[in-house]
CSV table of C-alpha atoms in Angstrom, one decimal:
chain,number,residue,atom,x,y,z
A,77,MET,CA,13.1,-9.6,-1.4
A,78,THR,CA,9.8,-8.1,-2.0
A,79,TYR,CA,8.5,-4.6,-0.8
A,80,VAL,CA,5.1,-4.3,1.2
A,81,VAL,CA,2.4,-1.8,2.4
A,82,ILE,CA,1.6,-2.2,5.9
A,83,ASP,CA,-1.0,-0.7,8.0
A,84,SER,CA,0.3,3.0,7.8
A,85,CYS,CA,-1.1,3.2,4.5
A,86,ILE,CA,-4.6,2.6,5.6
A,87,ASN,CA,-6.8,6.1,5.7
A,88,CYS,CA,-3.8,8.0,4.0
A,89,LYS,CA,-3.5,6.2,1.4
A,90,TYR,CA,-0.5,8.5,-0.6
A,91,THR,CA,-0.1,7.5,-3.9
A,92,ASP,CA,3.2,9.6,-5.0
A,93,CYS,CA,4.5,5.6,-4.9
A,94,VAL,CA,2.9,4.6,-8.0
A,95,GLU,CA,4.3,7.0,-10.8
A,96,VAL,CA,7.6,6.1,-10.0
A,97,CYS,CA,6.9,2.2,-10.0
A,98,PRO,CA,8.7,0.9,-13.1
A,99,VAL,CA,6.4,-2.5,-13.1
A,100,ASP,CA,2.7,-1.0,-12.3
A,101,CYS,CA,2.6,-3.6,-9.3
A,102,PHE,CA,0.2,-1.3,-6.8
A,103,TYR,CA,-3.1,-2.1,-6.5
A,104,GLU,CA,-5.6,0.3,-5.1
A,105,GLY,CA,-7.8,-0.3,-2.4
A,106,GLU,CA,-10.9,1.8,-1.7
A,107,ASN,CA,-8.7,3.2,1.8
A,108,THR,CA,-5.0,1.4,1.4
A,109,LEU,CA,-2.8,0.4,-1.6
A,110,VAL,CA,-1.0,-3.2,-1.9
A,111,ILE,CA,1.9,-4.3,-4.0
A,112,HIS,CA,2.3,-7.5,-5.8
A,113,PRO,CA,5.1,-9.1,-4.2
A,114,ASP,CA,5.8,-11.3,-7.6
A,115,GLU,CA,5.3,-8.5,-10.1
A,116,CYS,CA,7.5,-6.5,-7.6
A,117,ILE,CA,11.4,-6.1,-8.5
A,118,ASP,CA,12.7,-4.8,-5.4
A,119,CYS,CA,14.0,-1.5,-7.6
A,120,GLY,CA,13.4,0.1,-3.6
A,121,VAL,CA,12.4,3.8,-5.7
A,122,CYS,CA,8.9,3.3,-4.6
A,123,GLU,CA,9.8,3.2,-0.3
A,124,PRO,CA,11.3,7.0,0.0
A,125,GLU,CA,8.3,8.6,-2.1
A,126,CYS,CA,5.9,7.6,0.5
A,127,PRO,CA,5.6,10.1,3.1
A,128,ALA,CA,3.5,7.8,5.5
A,129,ASP,CA,6.1,5.2,5.2
A,130,ALA,CA,4.3,2.7,4.8
A,131,ILE,CA,6.4,0.8,2.4
A,132,ARG,CA,8.7,-1.6,3.8
A,133,PRO,CA,10.9,-4.8,2.4
A,134,ASP,CA,9.4,-8.0,3.3
A,135,THR,CA,13.3,-8.5,5.0
A,136,GLU,CA,12.3,-6.9,8.5
A,137,PRO,CA,10.8,-8.4,10.9
A,138,GLY,CA,7.5,-9.1,11.2
A,139,MET,CA,6.5,-9.0,7.6
A,140,GLU,CA,5.2,-12.1,6.6
A,141,SER,CA,1.5,-11.2,7.3
A,142,TRP,CA,2.5,-8.2,5.3
A,143,VAL,CA,3.2,-9.9,2.4
A,144,GLU,CA,0.1,-12.2,2.8
A,145,MET,CA,-2.0,-8.9,2.8
A,146,ASN,CA,-0.4,-7.3,-0.1
A,147,ARG,CA,-0.7,-10.6,-2.5
A,148,LYS,CA,-3.8,-11.8,-1.2
A,149,TYR,CA,-5.3,-8.3,-2.0
A,150,SER,CA,-3.5,-7.6,-4.8
A,151,GLU,CA,-4.9,-10.1,-7.0
A,152,ILE,CA,-8.8,-9.0,-6.3
A,153,TRP,CA,-8.1,-5.1,-6.0
A,154,PRO,CA,-7.5,-2.9,-9.5
A,155,VAL,CA,-3.9,-1.9,-10.8
A,156,ILE,CA,-3.2,1.6,-9.6
A,157,THR,CA,-0.5,3.8,-11.9
A,158,GLN,CA,-1.3,7.8,-11.5
A,159,LYS,CA,-0.9,9.6,-8.3
A,160,LYS,CA,-4.5,10.9,-7.0
A,161,ASP,CA,-4.7,13.1,-4.1
A,162,PRO,CA,-4.9,11.1,-0.7
A,163,MET,CA,-8.1,10.2,1.6
A,164,PRO,CA,-9.4,13.4,3.2
A,165,ASP,CA,-8.3,13.2,6.2
A,166,ALA,CA,-5.1,12.0,5.8
A,167,GLU,CA,-3.0,14.1,7.7
A,168,LYS,CA,-5.2,12.8,10.8
A,169,TYR,CA,-4.3,9.4,10.4
A,170,ASP,CA,-0.9,9.8,9.5
A,171,GLY,CA,1.1,7.9,12.2
A,172,GLU,CA,-1.8,6.0,14.1
A,173,THR,CA,-1.2,2.8,14.7
A,174,GLY,CA,-3.1,-0.6,14.7
A,175,LYS,CA,-5.1,1.3,11.2
A,176,MET,CA,-5.5,-2.5,10.2
A,177,GLU,CA,-7.9,-4.0,13.3
A,178,LYS,CA,-9.2,-0.4,12.9
A,179,TYR,CA,-10.3,0.8,9.6
A,180,PHE,CA,-9.0,-1.9,7.3
A,181,SER,CA,-11.6,-2.2,4.4
A,182,GLU,CA,-11.8,-5.3,1.6
A,183,ALA,CA,-13.4,-3.0,-1.0
A,184,PRO,CA,-11.5,-2.2,-3.9
A,185,GLY,CA,-10.5,1.2,-5.3
A,186,GLU,CA,-11.1,2.5,-8.0
A,187,GLY,CA,-7.5,2.0,-10.3
A,188,ASP,CA,-6.7,3.9,-12.9
């Protein structure tokens, strides 16, 4: 099992999760985060830290595409290990559905 970030993170990018990760397996895109599935040790400490409920175990139904998306971008985006401010309009986008199709950016974030 591994944990993955789903589209609830897009345009919110709360980083509470990266501070508690013992193995630094979070990577930062321009408007979202991902988890490297091969680096995640399945400890689960990140999941309850996410205010947007964007972290899920890969054992939930329908997570296969999220595992691949997280793998793809964690291999090209910079690692993030320190908490940063969320996106400026995070509260506006928190809870919105369909964010992958509407807002996802392939551009990398700044990382640490």
